[in-house]
Tab-separated table of C-alpha atoms and ligand atoms in Angstrom:
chain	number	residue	atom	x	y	z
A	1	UNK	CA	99.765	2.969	0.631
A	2	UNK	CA	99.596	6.040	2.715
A	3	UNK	CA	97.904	5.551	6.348
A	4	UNK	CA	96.174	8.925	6.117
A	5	UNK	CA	92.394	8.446	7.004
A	6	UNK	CA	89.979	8.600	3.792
A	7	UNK	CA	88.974	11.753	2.800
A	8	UNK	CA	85.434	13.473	0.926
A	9	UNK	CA	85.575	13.683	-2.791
A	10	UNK	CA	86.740	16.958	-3.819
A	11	UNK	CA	83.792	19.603	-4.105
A	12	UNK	CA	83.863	20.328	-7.929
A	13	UNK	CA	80.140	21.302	-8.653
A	14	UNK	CA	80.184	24.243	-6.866
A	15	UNK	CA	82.437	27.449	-7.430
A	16	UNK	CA	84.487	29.411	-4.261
A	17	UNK	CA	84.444	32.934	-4.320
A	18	UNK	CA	86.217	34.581	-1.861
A	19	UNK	CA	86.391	31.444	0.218
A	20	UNK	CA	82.709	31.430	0.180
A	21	UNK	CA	80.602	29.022	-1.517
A	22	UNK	CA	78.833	29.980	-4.622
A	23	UNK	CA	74.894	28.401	-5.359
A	24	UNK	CA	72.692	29.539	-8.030
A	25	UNK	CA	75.145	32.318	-9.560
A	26	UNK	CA	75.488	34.173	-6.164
A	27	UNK	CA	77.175	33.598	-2.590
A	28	UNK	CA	75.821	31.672	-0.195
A	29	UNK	CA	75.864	34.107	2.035
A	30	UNK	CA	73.999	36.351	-0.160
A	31	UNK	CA	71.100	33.794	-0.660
A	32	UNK	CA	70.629	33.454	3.222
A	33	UNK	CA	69.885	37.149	2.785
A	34	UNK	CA	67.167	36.370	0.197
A	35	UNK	CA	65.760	33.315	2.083
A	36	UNK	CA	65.856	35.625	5.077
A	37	UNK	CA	65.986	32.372	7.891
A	38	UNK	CA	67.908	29.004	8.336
A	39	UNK	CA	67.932	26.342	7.604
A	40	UNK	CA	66.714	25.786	4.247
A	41	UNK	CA	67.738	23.458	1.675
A	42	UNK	CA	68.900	25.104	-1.813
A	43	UNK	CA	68.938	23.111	-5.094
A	44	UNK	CA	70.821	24.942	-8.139
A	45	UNK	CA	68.931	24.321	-11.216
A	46	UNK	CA	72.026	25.020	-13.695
A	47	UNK	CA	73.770	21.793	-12.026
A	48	UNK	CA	71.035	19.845	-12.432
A	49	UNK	CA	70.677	20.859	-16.190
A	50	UNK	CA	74.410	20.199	-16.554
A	51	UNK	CA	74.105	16.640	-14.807
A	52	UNK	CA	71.001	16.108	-17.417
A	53	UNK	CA	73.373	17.186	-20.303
A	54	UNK	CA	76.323	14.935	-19.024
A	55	UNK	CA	73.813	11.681	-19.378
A	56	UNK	CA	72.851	12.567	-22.484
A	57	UNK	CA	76.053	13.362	-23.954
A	58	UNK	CA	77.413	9.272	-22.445
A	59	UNK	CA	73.989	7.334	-22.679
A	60	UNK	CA	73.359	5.594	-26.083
A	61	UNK	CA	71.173	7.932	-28.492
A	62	UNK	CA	68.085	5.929	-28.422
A	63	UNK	CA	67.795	5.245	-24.860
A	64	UNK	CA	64.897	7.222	-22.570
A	65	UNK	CA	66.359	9.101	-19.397
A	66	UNK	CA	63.425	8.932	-16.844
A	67	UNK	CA	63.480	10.636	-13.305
A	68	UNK	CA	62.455	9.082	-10.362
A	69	UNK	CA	60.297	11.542	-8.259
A	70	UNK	CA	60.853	9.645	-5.167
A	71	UNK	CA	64.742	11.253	-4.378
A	72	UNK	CA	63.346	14.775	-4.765
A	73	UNK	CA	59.411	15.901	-5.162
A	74	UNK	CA	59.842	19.429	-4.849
A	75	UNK	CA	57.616	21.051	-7.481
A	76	UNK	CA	59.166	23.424	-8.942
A	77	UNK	CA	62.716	21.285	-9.401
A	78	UNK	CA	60.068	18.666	-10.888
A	79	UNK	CA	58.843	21.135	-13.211
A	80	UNK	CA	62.733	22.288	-14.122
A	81	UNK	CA	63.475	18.544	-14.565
A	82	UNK	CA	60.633	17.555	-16.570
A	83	UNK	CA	61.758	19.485	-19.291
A	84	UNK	CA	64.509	17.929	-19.853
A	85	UNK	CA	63.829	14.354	-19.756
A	86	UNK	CA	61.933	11.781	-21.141
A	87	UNK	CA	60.116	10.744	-18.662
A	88	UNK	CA	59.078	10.363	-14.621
A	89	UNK	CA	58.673	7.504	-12.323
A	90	UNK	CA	56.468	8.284	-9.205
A	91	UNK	CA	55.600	6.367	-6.302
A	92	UNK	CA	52.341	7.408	-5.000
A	93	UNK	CA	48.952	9.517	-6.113
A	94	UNK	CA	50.623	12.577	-4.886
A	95	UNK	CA	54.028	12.461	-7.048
A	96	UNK	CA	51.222	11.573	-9.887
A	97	UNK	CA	49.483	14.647	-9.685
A	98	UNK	CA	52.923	16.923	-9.452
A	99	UNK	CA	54.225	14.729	-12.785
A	100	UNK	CA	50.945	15.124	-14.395
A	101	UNK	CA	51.241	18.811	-13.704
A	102	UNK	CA	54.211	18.791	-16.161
A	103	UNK	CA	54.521	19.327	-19.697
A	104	UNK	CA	55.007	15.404	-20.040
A	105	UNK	CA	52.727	12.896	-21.592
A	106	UNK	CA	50.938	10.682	-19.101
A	107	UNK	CA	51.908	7.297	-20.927
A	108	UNK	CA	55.591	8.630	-20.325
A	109	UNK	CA	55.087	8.328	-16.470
A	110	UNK	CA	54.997	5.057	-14.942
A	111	UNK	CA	54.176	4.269	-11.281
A	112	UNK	CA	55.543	1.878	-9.519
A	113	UNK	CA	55.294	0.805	-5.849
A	114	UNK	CA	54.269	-1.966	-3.763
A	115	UNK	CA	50.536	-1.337	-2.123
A	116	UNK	CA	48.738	0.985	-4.407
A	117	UNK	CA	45.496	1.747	-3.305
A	118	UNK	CA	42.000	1.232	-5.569
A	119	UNK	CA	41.836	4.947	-5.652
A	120	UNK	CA	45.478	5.458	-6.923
A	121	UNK	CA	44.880	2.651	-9.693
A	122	UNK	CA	42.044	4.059	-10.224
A	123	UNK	CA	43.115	7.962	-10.888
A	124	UNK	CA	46.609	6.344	-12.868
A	125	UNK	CA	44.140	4.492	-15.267
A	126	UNK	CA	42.565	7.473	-15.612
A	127	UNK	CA	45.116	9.649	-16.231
A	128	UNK	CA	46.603	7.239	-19.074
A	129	UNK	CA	49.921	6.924	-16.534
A	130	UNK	CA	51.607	3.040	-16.675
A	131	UNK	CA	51.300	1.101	-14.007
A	132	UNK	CA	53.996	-1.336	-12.934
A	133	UNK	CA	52.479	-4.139	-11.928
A	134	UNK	CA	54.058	-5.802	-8.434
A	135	UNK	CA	51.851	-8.711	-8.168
A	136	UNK	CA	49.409	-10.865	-10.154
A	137	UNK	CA	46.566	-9.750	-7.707
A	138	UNK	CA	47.451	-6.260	-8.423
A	139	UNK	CA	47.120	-6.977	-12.738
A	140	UNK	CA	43.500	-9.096	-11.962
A	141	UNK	CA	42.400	-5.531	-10.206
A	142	UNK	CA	43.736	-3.115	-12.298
A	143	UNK	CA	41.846	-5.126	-15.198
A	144	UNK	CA	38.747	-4.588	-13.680
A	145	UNK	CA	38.799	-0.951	-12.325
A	146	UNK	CA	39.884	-1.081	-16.560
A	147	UNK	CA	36.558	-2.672	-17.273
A	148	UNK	CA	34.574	-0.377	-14.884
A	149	UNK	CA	35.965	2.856	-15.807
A	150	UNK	CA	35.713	1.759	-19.651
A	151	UNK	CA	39.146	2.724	-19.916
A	152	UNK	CA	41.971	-0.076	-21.008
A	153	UNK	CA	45.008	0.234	-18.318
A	154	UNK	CA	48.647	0.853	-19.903
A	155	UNK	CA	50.514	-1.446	-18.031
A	156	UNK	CA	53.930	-2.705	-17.203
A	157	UNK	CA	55.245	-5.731	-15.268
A	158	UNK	CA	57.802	-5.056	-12.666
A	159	UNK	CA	60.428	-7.999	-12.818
A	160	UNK	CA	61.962	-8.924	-9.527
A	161	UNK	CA	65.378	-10.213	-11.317
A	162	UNK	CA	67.139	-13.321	-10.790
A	163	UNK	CA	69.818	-11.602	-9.704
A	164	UNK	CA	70.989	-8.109	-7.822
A	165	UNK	CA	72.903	-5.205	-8.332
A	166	UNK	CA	76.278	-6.069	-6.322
A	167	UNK	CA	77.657	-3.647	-4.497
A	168	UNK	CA	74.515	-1.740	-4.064
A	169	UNK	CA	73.855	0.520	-1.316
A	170	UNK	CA	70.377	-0.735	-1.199
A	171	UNK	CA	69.115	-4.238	-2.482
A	172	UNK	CA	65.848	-3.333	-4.516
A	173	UNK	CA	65.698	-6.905	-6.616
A	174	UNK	CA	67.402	-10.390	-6.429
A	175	UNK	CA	65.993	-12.917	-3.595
A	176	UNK	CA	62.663	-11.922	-1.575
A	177	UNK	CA	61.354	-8.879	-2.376
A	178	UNK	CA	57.975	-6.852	-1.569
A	179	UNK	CA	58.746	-5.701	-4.997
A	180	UNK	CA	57.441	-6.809	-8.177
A	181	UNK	CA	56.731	-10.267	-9.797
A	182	UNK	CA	59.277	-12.823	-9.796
A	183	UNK	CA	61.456	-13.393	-12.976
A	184	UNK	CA	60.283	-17.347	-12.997
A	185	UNK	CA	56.260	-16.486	-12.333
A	186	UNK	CA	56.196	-13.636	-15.222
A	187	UNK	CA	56.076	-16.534	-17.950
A	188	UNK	CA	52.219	-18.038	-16.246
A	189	UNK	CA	51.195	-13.784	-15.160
A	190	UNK	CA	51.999	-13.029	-19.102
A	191	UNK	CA	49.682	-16.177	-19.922
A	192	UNK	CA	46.823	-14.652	-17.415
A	193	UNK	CA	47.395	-11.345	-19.122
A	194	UNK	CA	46.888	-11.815	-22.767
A	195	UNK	CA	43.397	-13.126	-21.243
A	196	UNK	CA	43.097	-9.330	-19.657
A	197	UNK	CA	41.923	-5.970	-20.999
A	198	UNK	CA	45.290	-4.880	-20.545
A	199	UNK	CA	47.773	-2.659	-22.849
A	200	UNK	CA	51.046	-4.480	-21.804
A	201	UNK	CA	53.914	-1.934	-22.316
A	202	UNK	CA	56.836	-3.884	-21.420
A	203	UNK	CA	58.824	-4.494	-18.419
A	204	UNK	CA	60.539	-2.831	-15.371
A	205	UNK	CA	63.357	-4.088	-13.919
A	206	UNK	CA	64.799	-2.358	-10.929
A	207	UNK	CA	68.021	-4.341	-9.001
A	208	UNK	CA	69.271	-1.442	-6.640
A	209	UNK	CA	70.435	2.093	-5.841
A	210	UNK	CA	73.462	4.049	-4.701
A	211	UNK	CA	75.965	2.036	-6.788
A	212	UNK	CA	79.509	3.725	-7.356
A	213	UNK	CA	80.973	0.998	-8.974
A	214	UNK	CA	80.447	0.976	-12.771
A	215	UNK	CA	81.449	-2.998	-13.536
A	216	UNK	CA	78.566	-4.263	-11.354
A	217	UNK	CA	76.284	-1.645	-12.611
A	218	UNK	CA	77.505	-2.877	-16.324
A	219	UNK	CA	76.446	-6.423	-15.192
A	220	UNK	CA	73.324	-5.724	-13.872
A	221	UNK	CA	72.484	-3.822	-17.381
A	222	UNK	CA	73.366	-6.717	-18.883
A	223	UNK	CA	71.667	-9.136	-17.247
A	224	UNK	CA	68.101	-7.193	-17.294
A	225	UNK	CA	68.585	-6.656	-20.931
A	226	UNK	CA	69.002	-10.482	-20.913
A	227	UNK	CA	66.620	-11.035	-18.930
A	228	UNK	CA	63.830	-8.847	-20.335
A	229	UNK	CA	64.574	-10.672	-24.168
A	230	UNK	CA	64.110	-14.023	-22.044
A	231	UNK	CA	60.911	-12.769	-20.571
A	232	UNK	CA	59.846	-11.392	-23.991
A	233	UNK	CA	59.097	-14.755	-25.551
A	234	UNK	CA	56.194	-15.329	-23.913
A	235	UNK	CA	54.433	-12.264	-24.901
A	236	UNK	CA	51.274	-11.534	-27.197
A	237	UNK	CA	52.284	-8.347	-28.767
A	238	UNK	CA	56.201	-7.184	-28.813
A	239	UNK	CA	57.238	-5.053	-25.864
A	240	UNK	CA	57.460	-1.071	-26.387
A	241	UNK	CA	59.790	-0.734	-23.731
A	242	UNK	CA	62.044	-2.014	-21.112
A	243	UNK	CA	62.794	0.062	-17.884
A	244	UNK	CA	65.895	-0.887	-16.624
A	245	UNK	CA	66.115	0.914	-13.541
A	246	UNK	CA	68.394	2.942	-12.218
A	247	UNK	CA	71.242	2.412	-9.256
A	248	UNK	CA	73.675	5.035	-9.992
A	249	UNK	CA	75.021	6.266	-7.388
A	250	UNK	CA	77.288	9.539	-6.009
A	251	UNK	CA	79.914	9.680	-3.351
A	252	UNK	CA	78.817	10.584	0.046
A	253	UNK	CA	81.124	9.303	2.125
A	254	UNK	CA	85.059	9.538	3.093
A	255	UNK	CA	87.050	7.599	0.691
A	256	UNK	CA	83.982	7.123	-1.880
A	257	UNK	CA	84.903	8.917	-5.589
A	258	UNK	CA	82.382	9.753	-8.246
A	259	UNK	CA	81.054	7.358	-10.429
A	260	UNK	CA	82.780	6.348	-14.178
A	261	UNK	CA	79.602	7.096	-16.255
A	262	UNK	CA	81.662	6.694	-19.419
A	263	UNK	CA	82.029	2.855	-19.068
A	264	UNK	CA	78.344	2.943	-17.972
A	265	UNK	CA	77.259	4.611	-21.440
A	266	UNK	CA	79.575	2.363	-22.969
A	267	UNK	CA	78.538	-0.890	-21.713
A	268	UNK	CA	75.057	0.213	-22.560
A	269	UNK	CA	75.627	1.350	-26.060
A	270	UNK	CA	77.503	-2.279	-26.466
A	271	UNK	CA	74.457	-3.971	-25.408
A	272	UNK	CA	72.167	-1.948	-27.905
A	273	UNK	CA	72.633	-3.616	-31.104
A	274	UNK	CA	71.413	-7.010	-29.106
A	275	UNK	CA	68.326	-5.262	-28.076
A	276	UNK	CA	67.185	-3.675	-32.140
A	277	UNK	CA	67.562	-7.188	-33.108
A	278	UNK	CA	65.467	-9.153	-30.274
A	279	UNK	CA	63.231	-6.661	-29.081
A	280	UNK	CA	62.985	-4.139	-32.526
A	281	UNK	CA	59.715	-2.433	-31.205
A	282	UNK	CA	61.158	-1.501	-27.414
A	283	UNK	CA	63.200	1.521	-26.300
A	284	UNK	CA	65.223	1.014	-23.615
A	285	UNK	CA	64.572	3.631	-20.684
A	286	UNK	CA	66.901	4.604	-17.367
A	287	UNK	CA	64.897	5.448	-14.453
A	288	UNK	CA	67.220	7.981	-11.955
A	289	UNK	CA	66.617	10.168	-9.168
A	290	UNK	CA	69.284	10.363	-6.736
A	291	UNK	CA	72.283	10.999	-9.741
A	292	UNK	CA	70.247	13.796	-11.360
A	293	UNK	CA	69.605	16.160	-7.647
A	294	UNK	CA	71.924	14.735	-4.994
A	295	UNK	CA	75.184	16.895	-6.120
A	296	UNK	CA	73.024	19.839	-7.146
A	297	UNK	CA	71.308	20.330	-3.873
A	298	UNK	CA	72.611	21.525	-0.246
A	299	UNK	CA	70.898	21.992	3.517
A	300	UNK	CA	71.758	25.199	4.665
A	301	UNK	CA	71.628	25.577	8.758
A	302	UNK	CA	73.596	28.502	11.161
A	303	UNK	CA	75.816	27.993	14.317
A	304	UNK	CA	73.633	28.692	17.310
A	305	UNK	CA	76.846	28.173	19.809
A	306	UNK	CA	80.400	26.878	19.278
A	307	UNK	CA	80.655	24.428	22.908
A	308	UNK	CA	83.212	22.656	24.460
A	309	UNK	CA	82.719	19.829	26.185
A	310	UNK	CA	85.576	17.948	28.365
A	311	UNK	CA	87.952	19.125	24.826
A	312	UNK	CA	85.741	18.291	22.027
A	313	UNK	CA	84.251	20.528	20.377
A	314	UNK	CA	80.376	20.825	19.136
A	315	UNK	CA	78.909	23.141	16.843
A	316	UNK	CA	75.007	23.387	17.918
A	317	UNK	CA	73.217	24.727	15.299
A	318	UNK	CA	69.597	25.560	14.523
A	319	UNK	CA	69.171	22.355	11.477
A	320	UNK	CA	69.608	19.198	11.831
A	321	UNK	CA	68.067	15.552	11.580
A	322	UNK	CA	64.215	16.835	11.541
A	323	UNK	CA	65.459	18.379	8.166
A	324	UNK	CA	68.165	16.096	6.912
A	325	UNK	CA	67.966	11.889	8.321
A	326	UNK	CA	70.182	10.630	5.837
A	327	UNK	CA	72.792	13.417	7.321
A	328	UNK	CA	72.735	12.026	10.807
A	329	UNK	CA	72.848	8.462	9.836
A	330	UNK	CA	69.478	6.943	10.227
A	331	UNK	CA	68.397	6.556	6.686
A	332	UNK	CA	69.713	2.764	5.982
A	333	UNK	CA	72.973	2.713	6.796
A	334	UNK	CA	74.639	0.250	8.712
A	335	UNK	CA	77.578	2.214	10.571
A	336	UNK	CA	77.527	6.159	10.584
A	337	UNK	CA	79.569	7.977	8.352
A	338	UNK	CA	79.914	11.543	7.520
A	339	UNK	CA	78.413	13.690	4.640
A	340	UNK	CA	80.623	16.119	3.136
A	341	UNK	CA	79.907	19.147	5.692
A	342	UNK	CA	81.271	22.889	5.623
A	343	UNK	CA	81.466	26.004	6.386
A	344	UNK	CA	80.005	28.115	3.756
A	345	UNK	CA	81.398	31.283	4.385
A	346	UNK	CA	84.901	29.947	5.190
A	347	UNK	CA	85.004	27.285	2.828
A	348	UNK	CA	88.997	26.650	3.386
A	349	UNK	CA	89.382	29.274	6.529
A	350	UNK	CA	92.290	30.803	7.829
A	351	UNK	CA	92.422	28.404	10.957
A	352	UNK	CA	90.890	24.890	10.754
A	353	UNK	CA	89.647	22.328	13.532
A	354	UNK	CA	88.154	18.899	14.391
A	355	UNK	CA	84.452	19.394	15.424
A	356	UNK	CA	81.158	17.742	15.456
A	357	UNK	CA	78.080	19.343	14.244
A	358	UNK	CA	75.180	18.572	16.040
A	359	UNK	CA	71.389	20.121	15.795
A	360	UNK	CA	68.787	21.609	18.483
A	361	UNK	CA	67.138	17.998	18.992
A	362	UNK	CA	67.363	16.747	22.087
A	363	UNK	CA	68.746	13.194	20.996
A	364	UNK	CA	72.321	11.822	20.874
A	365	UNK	CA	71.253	10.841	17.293
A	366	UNK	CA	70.497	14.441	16.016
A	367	UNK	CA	74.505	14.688	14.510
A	368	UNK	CA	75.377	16.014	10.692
A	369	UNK	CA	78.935	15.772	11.711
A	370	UNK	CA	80.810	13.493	14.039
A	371	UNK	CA	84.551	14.870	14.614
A	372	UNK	CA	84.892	16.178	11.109
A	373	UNK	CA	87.836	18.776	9.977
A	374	UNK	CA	86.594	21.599	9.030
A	375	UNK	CA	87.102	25.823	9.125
A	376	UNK	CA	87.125	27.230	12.230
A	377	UNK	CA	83.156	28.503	13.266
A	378	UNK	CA	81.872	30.667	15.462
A	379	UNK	CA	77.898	31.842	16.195
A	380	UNK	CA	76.358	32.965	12.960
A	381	UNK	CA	78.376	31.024	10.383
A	382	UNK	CA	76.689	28.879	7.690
A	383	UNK	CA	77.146	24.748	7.990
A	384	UNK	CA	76.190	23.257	4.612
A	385	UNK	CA	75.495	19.340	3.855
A	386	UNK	CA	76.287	19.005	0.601
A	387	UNK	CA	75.541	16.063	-1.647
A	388	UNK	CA	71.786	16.765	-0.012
A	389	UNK	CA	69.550	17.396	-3.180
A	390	UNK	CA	68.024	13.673	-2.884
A	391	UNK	CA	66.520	12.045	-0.179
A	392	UNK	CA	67.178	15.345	1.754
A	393	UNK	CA	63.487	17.015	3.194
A	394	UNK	CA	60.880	14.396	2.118
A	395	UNK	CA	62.986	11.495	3.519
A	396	UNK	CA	63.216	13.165	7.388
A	397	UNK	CA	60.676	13.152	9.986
A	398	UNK	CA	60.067	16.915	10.541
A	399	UNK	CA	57.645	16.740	13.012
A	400	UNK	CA	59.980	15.260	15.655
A	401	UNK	CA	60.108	17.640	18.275
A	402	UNK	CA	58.508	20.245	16.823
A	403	UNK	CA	60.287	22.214	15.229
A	404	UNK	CA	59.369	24.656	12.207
A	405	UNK	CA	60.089	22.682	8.516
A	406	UNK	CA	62.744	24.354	6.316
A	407	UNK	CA	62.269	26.283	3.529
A	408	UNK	CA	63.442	24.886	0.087
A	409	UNK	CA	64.647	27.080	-2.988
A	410	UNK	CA	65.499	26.861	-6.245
A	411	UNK	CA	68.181	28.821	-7.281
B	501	PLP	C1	63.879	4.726	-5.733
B	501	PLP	C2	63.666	4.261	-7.082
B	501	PLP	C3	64.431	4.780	-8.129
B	501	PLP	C4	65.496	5.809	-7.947
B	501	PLP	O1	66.637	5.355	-7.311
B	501	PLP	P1	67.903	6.310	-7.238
B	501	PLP	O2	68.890	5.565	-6.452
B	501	PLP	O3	67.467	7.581	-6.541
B	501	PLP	O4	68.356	6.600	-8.613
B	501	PLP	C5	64.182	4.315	-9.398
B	501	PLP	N1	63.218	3.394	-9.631
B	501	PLP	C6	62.466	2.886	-8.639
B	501	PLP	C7	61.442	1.871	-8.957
B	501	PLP	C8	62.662	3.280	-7.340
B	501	PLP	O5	61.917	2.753	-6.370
């Protein structure tokens, strides 16, 4: 055991050249140039086709890869990723209309959340999207907007499991939830709905996120696959397909190391045979956002002023948490730790130094890096956040003090 403290994963998805880091085929320093002001957050669309290919090439043959708008809603990375997938999972009317903009079929978009509004049932029915159904009040009025639009509602019922995803970074099923119906009340809301004008789908079932550990993710496969034949019994009609969420994660933090996606796919394709002989009619779909953008994306800010203060030093630069909360801290985790955070155009440097990056907010909570090693910076140099292509822009509160919003590319 060595005492050293943990360290970042190494930074494999992107190329140095010239000790500078290398984003959508050119130099960072280069596409600063093109974007023409800082910060900005850059998402290279070759990683994210290369992530894409990687699932395929370790997920069973048969099984549907399905992004989930929520960890990135950028358009035109929506439009990129929509042709490669199966699939999309939105959240809201707005991430409807930017899936339905796509070339993808409306019945393979499914919209979950807890709290739709009539007029975002209404426009999904419409639109022939599924809705995932949270709640047996939400299935009695999604019947009859059905019945008044004269249009029967694809739907799906969201499962809150008997169980969670261990070692989760965030709890989505198991226990209490505000999400979906629970496992031991979908046998009387599956009674209630063969009564309904409803086209039941099949079932959603969603036990966390962020999860680097691939024998809990293999159990929690498992157990929804389990749990969705279980649940199957008391259906009309045989299900067409069962969602089985997502949850894998990537590392972020010091001492955290990419996932093992191999014994993932394995587990999976282990558990397949089980599911063409219970449930012969359903495909089994994987709904991810955050594995499929987080590595291929980066926040881009400059060094306003390179301070010292009583010996420590502070980079001040012109980004910071109005752009990028989960950076600083403040997006759900418990203690602060640091994203992986360089300098672009110095990626090893000829001298390096223990600093902390902070941004132009005036808050002690406005930090991207807290006493981080890194190159040696001076006014003008690039900081990156990498690992910053999910939950990035539309997770921050950019209207806190004011400030202009980045700009976001796709390279
Ligand atoms: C947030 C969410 C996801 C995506 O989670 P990731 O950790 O980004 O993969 C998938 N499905 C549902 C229902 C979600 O709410």
């Amino acid at each position: 055991m060595s005492n050293l403290p943990p360290e970042h994963a190494p930074l494999v998805q992107f190329a140095v050249q010239d000790d500078c880091l290398q984003v959508g085929g050119m130099a960072l320093t280069r596409l600063a140039q093109r974007v023409g002001a800082t910060p900005f957050y850059a998402y290279d669309r070759q990683k994210i086709s290369e992530r894409i290919a990687l699932l395929r090439r370790h997920l069973p043959a048969g099984v549907l890869l399905h992004y989930a708008m929520k960890a990135n809603p950028m358009p035109a990375l929506v439009q990129h990723v929509a042709g490669l997938v199966d699939g999309m999972d939105v959240a809201s009317a707005g991430e409807m209309r930017v899936a339905l903009d796509t070339v993808l079929p409306p019945d393979s978009i499914s919209f979950a959340g807890p709290g739709k509004k009539e007029h975002e049932l209404r426009s999904a029915i419409a639109a022939g999207v599924i809705l995932n159904l949270e709640s047996a009040r939400e299935m009695e009025a999604v019947a009859k907007l059905g019945t008044s639009l004269g249009i029967t509602p694809k739907v799906a019922i969201r499962v809150n499991p008997d169980f969670a995803l261990k070692s989760s970074g965030m709890k989505m099923g198991g226990g209490p939830q505000p999400f979906g119906i629970d496992a031991e009340c979908v046998p009387d809301v599956l009674r209630r709905l063969a009564m309904l004008d409803l086209d039941f789908m099949g079932f959603h079932i969603f036990s966390g996120s962020q999860n680097l550990n691939a024998a809990a993710l293999q159990e929690a496969h498992a157990k929804s696959v389990q749990l969705g034949i279980r649940l199957a019994e008391y259906l009309p009609s045989a299900p067409r397909w069962l969602n089985i969420g997502g949850g894998l994660g990537v590392p972020y933090f010091p001492g955290e190391r990419a996932l093992d996606l191999a014994a993932v796919g394995e587990n999976l394709q282990r558990l397949m045979p089980e599911v063409q002989r219970q449930l012969p009619d359903a495909r089994i779909a994987i709904e991810l956002g955050r594995y499929i953008v987080a590595e291929a994306g980066i926040y881009v800010c400059r060094v306003l002023e390179r301070k010292i203060s009583r010996g420590q030093v502070f980079l001040i630069t012109d980004g910071g948490l109005h752009h990028h909360l989960a950076a600083s801290g403040n997006f759900g985790q418990v203690i602060r730790k640091n994203y992986p955070v360089i300098i672009a155009n110095k990626v090893r440097g000829a001298e390096r130094e223990v600093v902390s990056v902070t941004g132009p907010l005036c808050t002690p909570l406005d930090i991207l890096a807290d006493q981080l090693s890194m190159a040696k910076a001076s006014a003008g140099d690039l900081v990156v956040v990498l690992q910053s292509g999910a939950y990035g822009l539309s997770a921050s509160p950019v209207a806190f003090l004011g400030h202009p919003a980045p700009i976001e590319v796709l390279v």
